[in-house]
XYZ file of C-alpha atoms in Angstrom:
687
model
C 0.000 0.000 0.000
C 1.307 3.385 -0.966
C 1.626 5.855 1.909
C 1.464 9.621 1.707
C 4.590 11.299 3.017
C 5.366 14.866 3.913
C 6.665 16.957 1.030
C 10.441 16.670 0.825
C 12.214 19.846 1.879
C 15.702 21.092 1.328
C 17.891 21.789 4.404
C 17.460 25.544 3.840
C 13.674 25.156 3.762
C 13.803 23.174 6.999
C 15.833 25.895 8.704
C 13.451 28.540 7.409
C 10.422 26.613 8.704
C 11.990 26.368 12.153
C 12.790 30.084 12.098
C 9.264 31.064 11.082
C 6.904 28.579 12.705
C 8.405 27.139 15.868
C 8.090 30.243 18.006
C 9.031 28.714 21.358
C 12.102 27.080 19.877
C 13.262 30.198 18.089
C 12.851 32.174 21.293
C 14.965 29.614 23.072
C 17.610 29.739 20.376
C 18.247 33.485 20.511
C 19.946 34.996 23.548
C 17.969 37.823 25.118
C 19.510 39.967 27.878
C 16.187 39.695 29.725
C 17.019 36.033 30.288
C 19.686 37.155 32.751
C 17.009 38.777 34.939
C 14.459 35.969 34.619
C 17.133 33.389 35.490
C 18.432 35.339 38.511
C 16.247 33.510 41.108
C 17.532 30.142 39.887
C 21.102 31.470 39.981
C 20.687 32.545 43.605
C 19.393 29.080 44.547
C 22.567 27.574 43.119
C 24.642 29.203 45.890
C 23.886 26.046 47.878
C 27.303 24.502 48.707
C 26.051 21.050 47.677
C 25.439 22.404 44.189
C 28.819 24.167 44.112
C 30.587 20.911 44.991
C 29.642 19.568 41.550
C 32.022 22.104 40.006
C 35.424 21.954 41.798
C 36.697 25.187 40.241
C 33.707 27.258 41.311
C 33.606 25.558 44.712
C 37.104 26.928 45.376
C 35.853 30.384 44.357
C 32.819 29.934 46.651
C 35.067 29.026 49.609
C 37.386 31.953 48.816
C 34.426 34.329 48.678
C 33.253 33.119 52.078
C 36.730 33.501 53.554
C 37.220 37.051 52.238
C 33.721 37.985 53.449
C 34.682 36.972 56.994
C 37.715 39.277 56.829
C 35.625 42.063 55.288
C 33.199 41.871 58.219
C 36.062 41.939 60.737
C 38.039 44.741 59.077
C 35.758 46.555 56.649
C 37.457 48.802 54.094
C 36.947 49.640 50.452
C 39.500 47.113 49.166
C 38.417 44.126 51.271
C 34.706 44.723 50.737
C 35.270 45.283 47.010
C 37.166 41.993 46.606
C 34.535 40.095 48.628
C 31.655 41.533 46.603
C 33.233 40.773 43.254
C 34.214 37.250 44.278
C 30.554 36.607 45.097
C 29.645 38.141 41.749
C 32.016 35.647 40.114
C 30.079 32.771 41.678
C 26.761 34.453 40.825
C 27.679 34.921 37.159
C 28.786 31.292 36.914
C 25.437 30.230 38.386
C 23.700 32.622 36.014
C 25.320 31.036 32.942
C 24.013 27.622 33.957
C 20.611 28.998 34.988
C 20.112 30.804 31.659
C 20.944 27.620 29.736
C 18.570 25.595 31.900
C 15.920 28.307 31.666
C 15.872 28.047 27.880
C 15.298 24.319 28.223
C 12.534 24.875 30.771
C 10.776 27.250 28.390
C 10.845 24.581 25.716
C 9.679 21.956 28.205
C 6.730 24.134 29.196
C 5.720 24.414 25.557
C 5.941 20.640 25.257
C 3.856 20.162 28.404
C 1.105 22.199 26.796
C 1.037 19.670 23.955
C 0.276 16.836 26.381
C -3.409 16.122 26.675
C -5.016 13.980 29.315
C -7.043 11.482 27.331
C -9.404 8.591 27.892
C -8.331 5.419 26.117
C -10.622 2.861 24.535
C -8.762 -0.281 25.594
C -9.649 -3.590 23.960
C -10.541 -6.419 26.330
C -9.750 -10.103 25.914
C -13.266 -10.853 24.660
C -12.971 -8.211 21.911
C -14.969 -5.522 23.685
C -13.885 -2.045 24.701
C -13.454 -0.371 28.081
C -12.801 3.278 28.855
C -9.704 3.878 31.004
C -7.564 6.982 31.719
C -4.528 7.201 29.466
C -2.303 7.134 32.555
C -3.437 3.579 33.349
C -2.266 2.061 30.065
C 0.422 -0.594 30.289
C 2.897 -2.141 27.860
C 1.152 -4.328 25.312
C -2.341 -2.843 25.754
C -4.375 -2.475 22.572
C -6.373 0.740 22.197
C -8.784 1.947 19.519
C -8.405 5.493 18.179
C -10.825 6.992 15.669
C -11.118 10.289 13.817
C -11.026 13.301 16.161
C -9.533 11.351 19.074
C -6.136 11.850 20.693
C -3.636 9.001 20.701
C -3.381 8.159 24.438
C 0.204 6.885 24.429
C 3.227 5.963 22.324
C 2.761 2.822 20.303
C 2.644 1.016 16.955
C -0.355 0.720 14.655
C -1.250 -2.977 14.447
C -4.513 -2.609 12.540
C -5.855 -0.061 10.077
C -4.598 3.096 8.410
C -5.292 6.742 9.261
C -4.087 10.298 8.761
C -2.543 11.777 11.910
C -1.928 15.388 12.917
C 1.536 15.540 14.568
C 1.816 19.338 14.611
C 1.720 19.444 18.425
C 4.954 17.422 18.515
C 6.794 18.285 15.307
C 5.480 21.721 14.362
C 4.633 20.331 10.913
C 1.098 21.271 9.860
C 0.740 18.657 7.105
C -0.924 15.439 8.337
C 0.870 12.144 7.832
C -0.230 8.586 7.135
C 0.217 5.899 9.782
C -0.551 2.288 8.931
C 0.031 -1.225 10.208
C 2.658 -3.563 8.865
C 5.217 -1.044 7.622
C 8.038 1.213 8.692
C 5.572 4.078 9.274
C 3.560 2.445 11.999
C 4.735 4.396 15.045
C 2.409 6.961 16.647
C 3.210 9.404 19.448
C 1.013 10.100 22.429
C -0.683 13.507 22.208
C -1.106 13.447 18.420
C -4.589 13.506 16.898
C -6.148 11.046 14.448
C -7.885 12.954 11.653
C -9.536 10.137 9.711
C -10.438 6.460 9.809
C -9.812 4.002 12.640
C -6.627 2.391 13.926
C -5.710 -0.041 16.690
C -2.535 0.925 18.555
C -0.333 -1.345 20.643
C 1.115 0.650 23.561
C 4.926 0.414 23.727
C 5.780 2.688 26.698
C 4.923 2.905 30.376
C 3.067 5.910 31.846
C 5.468 8.800 32.428
C 8.024 7.320 30.009
C 6.474 8.461 26.767
C 8.418 10.165 24.028
C 7.196 13.607 25.115
C 7.927 12.849 28.794
C 11.502 11.907 27.959
C 11.879 14.955 25.743
C 10.682 17.238 28.536
C 13.147 15.691 31.004
C 16.020 16.046 28.565
C 15.418 19.648 27.522
C 15.061 20.627 31.187
C 18.475 19.134 31.838
C 17.091 16.840 34.540
C 18.701 13.798 32.955
C 21.719 15.494 31.437
C 24.839 13.683 32.556
C 28.391 14.811 31.952
C 29.896 13.392 28.793
C 33.335 11.682 28.707
C 35.001 14.768 27.201
C 33.313 17.008 29.752
C 34.424 14.736 32.593
C 37.991 14.710 31.248
C 38.023 18.516 31.023
C 36.588 18.793 34.542
C 39.408 16.580 35.823
C 41.962 18.755 34.011
C 40.481 21.954 35.449
C 40.388 20.399 38.920
C 44.037 19.392 38.586
C 45.037 22.899 37.545
C 43.055 24.307 40.475
C 44.897 22.056 42.939
C 48.264 22.985 41.403
C 47.576 26.730 41.641
C 46.216 26.304 45.172
C 49.475 24.658 46.243
C 51.457 27.358 44.420
C 49.608 30.161 46.234
C 49.967 28.420 49.592
C 53.715 27.984 48.954
C 54.030 31.629 47.924
C 53.325 33.014 51.394
C 56.468 31.557 53.094
C 58.630 33.109 50.362
C 56.812 36.410 50.809
C 57.379 36.308 54.576
C 61.057 35.454 54.071
C 61.399 38.425 51.709
C 59.713 40.731 54.219
C 56.550 41.225 52.179
C 53.897 39.095 53.860
C 50.660 39.057 51.846
C 47.145 39.301 53.223
C 44.655 36.464 52.876
C 42.522 38.749 50.701
C 45.325 39.264 48.154
C 46.282 35.579 48.144
C 42.663 34.578 47.616
C 42.293 37.087 44.781
C 45.470 35.707 43.203
C 44.171 32.129 43.445
C 40.784 32.988 41.912
C 42.469 34.829 39.045
C 44.973 32.030 38.438
C 42.555 29.096 38.289
C 40.503 28.643 35.075
C 37.321 30.230 36.447
C 36.044 31.368 33.029
C 35.730 27.924 31.466
C 34.832 26.433 34.846
C 31.867 28.811 35.055
C 30.702 28.188 31.476
C 31.361 24.459 31.117
C 27.924 23.289 32.176
C 26.162 25.958 30.104
C 28.063 24.898 26.971
C 26.889 21.294 27.357
C 23.268 22.254 28.008
C 23.297 24.666 25.054
C 24.546 21.892 22.741
C 21.496 19.768 23.586
C 19.338 22.893 23.219
C 20.564 23.564 19.674
C 19.496 20.059 18.677
C 16.040 20.548 20.165
C 15.719 23.775 18.169
C 16.099 21.629 15.061
C 13.495 19.139 16.287
C 16.047 16.468 17.174
C 15.867 14.661 20.508
C 19.232 13.420 21.732
C 18.924 10.764 24.402
C 22.288 11.749 25.906
C 24.973 14.389 25.653
C 27.387 11.587 24.748
C 25.607 11.229 21.398
C 25.951 14.961 20.665
C 29.680 14.845 21.346
C 30.105 11.671 19.311
C 28.464 13.472 16.380
C 31.280 16.006 16.500
C 33.904 13.261 16.183
C 32.250 11.278 13.366
C 34.571 9.838 10.718
C 32.061 8.007 8.501
C 28.491 8.887 7.524
C 26.120 6.210 6.211
C 23.291 7.801 4.237
C 20.341 6.110 2.547
C 19.974 7.058 -1.096
C 16.201 7.287 -1.264
C 14.802 10.322 0.529
C 18.214 11.412 1.788
C 20.470 11.958 -1.205
C 17.684 11.778 -3.782
C 14.087 12.942 -3.612
C 12.893 9.342 -3.554
C 10.253 9.779 -6.269
C 11.447 9.343 -9.831
C 10.941 12.454 -11.917
C 10.815 13.111 -15.627
C 14.043 14.686 -16.862
C 13.801 14.410 -20.649
C 11.953 13.154 -23.762
C 13.697 11.487 -26.718
C 11.826 11.075 -30.046
C 12.523 7.982 -32.163
C 11.990 6.806 -35.734
C 11.659 10.325 -37.148
C 8.971 11.560 -34.761
C 8.742 15.346 -34.442
C 9.658 16.667 -30.955
C 6.431 18.703 -30.684
C 4.341 15.678 -31.596
C 6.099 13.631 -28.916
C 5.555 16.294 -26.236
C 1.837 16.491 -27.035
C 1.508 12.713 -26.831
C 3.540 12.518 -23.625
C 1.322 15.129 -21.967
C -1.933 13.518 -23.049
C -0.754 10.102 -21.864
C 0.010 11.463 -18.388
C -2.985 13.688 -17.655
C -4.771 10.776 -15.976
C -1.628 9.450 -14.255
C -1.883 10.524 -10.613
C 1.440 8.960 -9.578
C 4.372 11.248 -8.679
C 6.068 10.134 -11.902
C 3.007 11.020 -13.970
C 2.659 14.441 -12.371
C 6.344 15.154 -12.954
C 5.896 14.404 -16.688
C 3.071 16.926 -17.010
C 5.070 19.491 -14.999
C 8.102 19.033 -17.265
C 5.906 19.594 -20.324
C 4.710 22.842 -18.735
C 8.122 24.080 -17.594
C 10.147 23.200 -20.681
C 7.588 23.385 -23.502
C 4.895 25.751 -22.180
C 2.083 23.211 -22.161
C -0.885 23.435 -19.780
C -0.943 21.213 -16.703
C -4.746 20.987 -16.869
C -6.807 19.169 -19.493
C -8.739 21.409 -21.880
C -12.488 21.089 -22.282
C -11.970 19.197 -25.544
C -9.435 16.840 -23.943
C -11.891 16.125 -21.153
C -14.273 14.628 -23.736
C -11.782 11.833 -24.309
C -11.657 8.614 -22.340
C -8.800 8.730 -19.856
C -7.006 5.514 -18.959
C -5.553 5.952 -15.444
C -2.391 4.193 -14.375
C -2.884 0.950 -12.440
C -0.424 -1.460 -10.918
C -1.907 -4.252 -13.050
C -1.664 -2.645 -16.499
C 1.313 -0.411 -15.656
C 0.093 1.933 -18.360
C -1.818 5.190 -18.647
C -3.171 7.160 -21.544
C -6.187 8.582 -23.349
C -8.501 7.718 -26.233
C -9.331 10.954 -28.041
C -10.515 11.665 -31.593
C -9.582 8.203 -32.779
C -6.115 8.432 -31.248
C -5.137 5.710 -28.786
C -2.186 7.151 -26.828
C -0.476 5.000 -24.229
C 2.562 5.334 -21.970
C 4.272 2.539 -20.030
C 7.201 0.167 -19.637
C 9.030 -0.876 -22.819
C 8.042 -4.505 -22.277
C 4.426 -3.614 -23.071
C 5.205 -2.374 -26.591
C 6.788 -3.566 -29.794
C 9.798 -1.265 -30.087
C 12.248 -0.598 -32.903
C 15.993 -1.060 -32.650
C 16.476 2.688 -32.144
C 13.919 2.819 -29.335
C 15.444 -0.266 -27.688
C 18.895 1.314 -27.834
C 17.639 4.441 -26.039
C 15.791 2.321 -23.464
C 18.974 0.344 -22.737
C 21.041 3.531 -22.558
C 18.713 5.149 -19.995
C 18.678 1.965 -17.906
C 22.486 1.744 -17.974
C 22.716 5.311 -16.667
C 20.541 4.528 -13.656
C 17.313 6.001 -15.058
C 13.908 4.475 -15.792
C 12.645 4.499 -19.420
C 8.952 4.788 -20.338
C 7.762 4.325 -23.899
C 5.016 6.489 -25.484
C 3.025 5.157 -28.410
C 0.076 6.282 -30.532
C -2.127 3.584 -32.045
C 0.616 1.054 -31.376
C 3.377 3.116 -33.071
C 6.202 4.118 -30.686
C 6.831 7.884 -30.775
C 9.608 8.225 -28.209
C 11.027 7.466 -24.779
C 10.598 9.350 -21.469
C 13.545 9.412 -19.090
C 12.684 9.146 -15.371
C 15.485 9.771 -12.896
C 15.760 9.567 -9.137
C 16.845 13.190 -8.899
C 19.617 14.159 -6.496
C 18.533 16.903 -4.117
C 19.995 20.337 -4.881
C 23.056 21.317 -2.889
C 23.959 17.768 -1.838
C 27.226 17.739 -3.787
C 28.329 20.943 -2.058
C 27.376 19.564 1.377
C 29.334 16.377 0.759
C 32.304 18.489 -0.294
C 32.033 20.328 3.037
C 31.971 17.018 4.904
C 35.024 15.891 2.957
C 36.806 19.084 4.025
C 35.937 18.175 7.611
C 37.619 14.791 7.138
C 34.324 12.853 7.078
C 33.853 10.013 4.601
C 30.348 9.621 3.160
C 28.901 6.273 2.099
C 25.632 5.989 0.163
C 23.622 2.895 1.110
C 21.044 1.649 -1.387
C 19.218 -1.444 -2.527
C 19.769 -0.474 -6.187
C 21.950 -2.504 -8.483
C 25.635 -1.489 -8.591
C 25.328 0.235 -11.986
C 22.459 2.499 -10.933
C 24.035 3.103 -7.515
C 27.339 4.116 -9.081
C 25.631 6.627 -11.385
C 23.726 8.285 -8.518
C 26.833 8.294 -6.304
C 28.866 10.042 -8.994
C 26.194 12.700 -9.461
C 25.797 13.273 -5.723
C 29.524 13.358 -5.005
C 29.643 10.788 -2.198
C 32.935 9.077 -1.419
C 31.748 5.467 -1.533
C 28.643 3.388 -2.194
C 27.181 0.183 -0.764
C 24.820 -1.268 -3.404
C 22.210 -4.022 -3.035
C 22.555 -3.472 0.710
C 20.829 -5.780 3.177
C 20.612 -5.187 6.963
C 23.541 -7.530 7.602
C 25.616 -5.619 5.019
C 25.067 -2.366 6.943
C 26.130 -4.036 10.181
C 29.252 -5.472 8.564
C 30.243 -2.074 7.148
C 29.713 -0.307 10.493
C 31.768 -2.897 12.373
C 34.547 -2.754 9.796
C 34.786 1.027 10.181
C 34.696 0.823 13.981
C 37.405 -1.844 14.068
C 39.600 0.691 12.301
C 39.060 3.138 15.179
C 36.471 5.261 13.377
C 33.156 6.621 14.657
C 30.127 5.926 12.463
C 26.769 7.695 12.121
C 23.689 6.539 10.228
C 19.948 7.127 9.875
C 17.108 4.622 9.730
C 13.390 4.185 10.279
C 12.573 0.497 9.926
C 12.754 -2.466 12.270
C 15.438 -3.911 9.996
C 17.525 -0.760 10.649
C 17.427 -1.235 14.440
C 20.565 -3.453 14.731
C 22.655 -1.040 12.657
C 21.298 1.990 14.559
C 22.245 0.344 17.841
C 25.706 -0.583 16.550
C 26.540 2.877 15.169
C 28.050 5.544 17.407
C 25.374 8.045 16.354
C 22.106 6.442 15.291
C 19.419 8.905 14.181
C 15.973 7.290 14.040
C 13.110 8.898 12.154
C 10.051 9.813 14.213
C 7.877 8.251 11.502
C 9.708 4.958 11.938
C 9.003 1.951 14.113
C 9.357 1.895 17.879
C 12.213 -0.589 17.503
C 14.179 1.898 15.405
C 13.533 4.767 17.840
C 14.607 2.664 20.813
C 17.778 1.497 19.040
C 18.942 4.976 17.995
C 20.419 7.515 20.389
C 18.718 10.411 18.597
C 15.230 10.841 17.139
C 14.456 13.356 14.388
C 10.922 14.659 14.844
C 10.870 15.973 11.267
C 11.856 12.564 9.880
C 14.287 14.250 7.498
C 17.319 11.981 6.890
C 19.470 14.884 5.663
C 19.269 16.278 9.212
C 22.165 13.944 10.043
C 24.519 16.368 8.303
C 23.278 19.211 10.530
C 23.636 17.008 13.614
C 27.299 16.441 12.778
C 27.793 20.204 12.434
C 26.107 20.829 15.804
C 28.320 18.209 17.448
C 31.425 19.811 16.015
C 30.189 23.240 17.081
C 29.813 21.958 20.655
C 33.372 20.622 20.742
C 34.790 23.740 19.083
C 32.943 26.042 21.487
C 34.275 24.164 24.490
C 37.801 24.170 23.069
C 37.674 27.851 22.110
C 36.487 29.025 25.523
C 39.009 26.774 27.268
C 41.758 28.351 25.158
C 40.460 31.832 25.967
C 40.199 31.054 29.688
C 43.763 29.774 29.967
C 45.162 32.572 27.786
C 43.534 35.447 29.679
C 45.224 34.357 32.902
C 48.437 35.770 31.444
C 47.221 39.362 31.780
C 46.140 38.703 35.357
C 49.671 37.606 36.192
C 50.978 40.940 34.880
C 48.372 42.745 36.995
C 48.612 40.964 40.359
C 52.144 39.538 40.740
C 54.020 42.844 40.194
C 51.537 44.562 42.505
C 52.186 42.013 45.271
C 55.956 42.357 45.301
C 56.699 45.775 43.776
C 57.382 47.236 47.225
C 60.036 44.580 47.891
C 61.457 44.292 44.409
C 61.115 47.676 42.635
C 62.413 46.066 39.444
C 59.013 44.350 39.078
C 57.568 47.767 38.320
C 58.801 47.219 34.749
C 56.166 44.495 34.408
C 53.389 46.954 35.196
C 52.924 47.513 31.466
C 49.284 48.503 31.942
C 50.268 51.385 34.213
C 47.912 50.308 37.002
C 47.597 52.922 39.744
C 48.325 50.994 42.960
C 48.767 47.382 44.090
C 45.243 47.388 45.536
C 43.666 48.789 42.379
C 45.571 46.200 40.320
C 44.268 43.291 42.436
C 40.690 44.558 42.548
C 40.671 45.339 38.789
C 41.797 41.795 37.992
C 39.059 40.332 40.224
C 36.390 42.557 38.655
C 37.488 41.605 35.136
C 37.529 37.932 36.107
C 33.850 38.201 37.071
C 32.627 40.394 34.216
C 34.207 38.299 31.455
C 31.918 35.409 32.445
C 28.816 37.520 31.749
C 30.271 38.742 28.461
C 30.885 35.161 27.288
C 27.468 33.742 28.282
C 25.858 34.580 24.882
C 28.780 32.940 23.054
C 28.556 29.820 25.230
C 24.825 29.506 24.547
C 24.937 30.388 20.846
C 28.118 28.456 20.146
C 31.219 29.429 18.222
C 30.467 29.789 14.524
C 31.531 26.653 12.711
C 32.963 26.552 9.201
C 33.751 23.176 7.592
C 37.528 22.856 7.445
C 40.363 20.564 8.458
C 41.420 19.978 12.057
C 44.692 21.857 11.461
C 42.836 24.901 10.103
C 40.421 24.854 13.046
C 43.328 24.707 15.490
C 45.058 27.678 13.838
C 41.827 29.685 13.911
C 41.214 28.725 17.527
C 44.678 29.810 18.638
C 44.605 33.008 16.598
C 41.132 34.218 17.592
C 40.653 32.847 21.101
C 44.269 32.310 22.141
C 45.512 35.724 21.040
C 42.157 37.293 21.938
C 42.375 35.748 25.387
C 45.722 37.479 25.909
C 44.872 40.908 24.494
C 41.331 41.358 25.857
C 42.221 41.211 29.588
C 45.020 43.765 29.179
C 42.558 46.282 27.769
C 39.757 45.280 30.151
C 41.830 45.446 33.344
C 43.326 48.780 32.296
C 39.865 50.302 31.734
C 38.524 48.914 35.009
C 41.562 50.325 36.846
C 40.705 53.812 35.601
C 37.437 53.535 37.557
C 38.702 51.541 40.544
C 41.466 54.045 41.344
C 38.731 56.619 42.109
C 37.537 54.583 45.123
C 38.883 56.028 48.410
C 41.555 53.861 49.995
C 42.353 52.015 46.759
C 43.629 54.532 44.237
């Protein structure tokens, strides 16, 4: 049975639809300064020491803030109070970065909650009857009946019937879709609405564990766990913090020996400015924002690990049909034979296809209109003829008009000349599908149908190649057809006549070579390969088995989204690396601000290092602390939006990272601390 699918869209059209229609997601994707104010209550709640313990770097800052506050209460003065206040601001801004990221997720979750509808389910009993039960009481394996106008009470698979379903509450897509039993488009989501007919759904999830429930938990960050890379970076930052803590503790004996004992306030300020507070404050927000960017594109990632893995992908497995090509064969040309005039052939081709309602038939009429200026509608005179619609049995279509018997169909249904047979064979060898057009039994010409490659795919594959990613087209076509499509699309390799076990073998072969593999799928037969791949993107229209096996689900069911997912994963890794580079680099300016100020009285020669011309030792220390806090707020939008990603090699990315964020991390603090010092020196007792 043929199923109606959503109209295929290009990646640009998908982005435009998200930008125009999904209001709550767009709002979450754009940083608004008002979010700082709305997230402030959550940031204040994060001052709880148990929460601070999760981030070793910021916990040290929290302890230092508490210690300096005690001294500020005992001996209040402008310098001590100023350092204490700005240390607390450092902790507050770190909390704020995380709270803003979580707040965006909560806004999305609230929108998703509004899509959930409490429903009454018509559960089938063992004797074939029906009983009304609340949707919350449904259990795994229950069979429920859903008819036109009713809400699907829970996630499941259609086991009987066929119906159109409105999924706009979940996907944002207004066009209804077909769901039917016995195919790869049998899965339905709780909260969607049946628009026509009657279906029987087998429930596949427990109450509270539905697709929407899991999505809400994930976008809120409730189930977000640290990824391996994030854990490794946390360990590195913790190690650096311990090293600098020991260095500061060891510094005091040397200072005492030199006759320049330092106060606890100055030592604490030095420690906070030395440790990587910037990246420590933004680390959690970067991870949450990465998941958020996927949700904006209607992709549910079941874990942050999958998002990171997408950024390290080496090999992409892409289905040909619906991913690289449109999936429906389209007319691309007409070839007359045996002396037939081109205009005569076009007229016959159009007439033979007016009653053909298949995608191929419509594409023939459209090509006649676009290339030859013919009408797509039958004239009043043509309507007097007897149309012969296409059927699977006859595999022909046509019209009987004014004594003309025009037919169009496969070459095997006609007696063709040597010239026509040669053209038929040539089209077949090139991966196309030939259709013969005849009038009263005489062959006029041949129509070429091609599985058209989507526009822009060759350029996107070139970008992936520049990123070091190898693309493999997977198709059930014969090797000759597959090779022709692969060459046109620009993929690196092709797996023809592919069976499920062939996909598994290819994935394992790549992984044994130390490579990470990503693929898309929607059928039960794709489930093993989705589970085996490092990034498995299941289509929301697919079976429950496929969605359970994958570690991501695309609500739009657009296989080309996998390319965007890879870009988002790389953007996450690049953002984390860029801000880590900036955080480590900007410590250099703080050294030039604080260390000369600490020991200039003992060693006047250190005054040469005061290249910023800071007014006094106290103003230098306080300016560095203020900058250390403010830079976190400045970088929050970048952490949430992500560093702009351009497809390029790892070496080029590293050079760009070092040039922009390494050099920028050195230069920016020098200018920032100098400007802050101009204001700080005006405070009595400091300047």
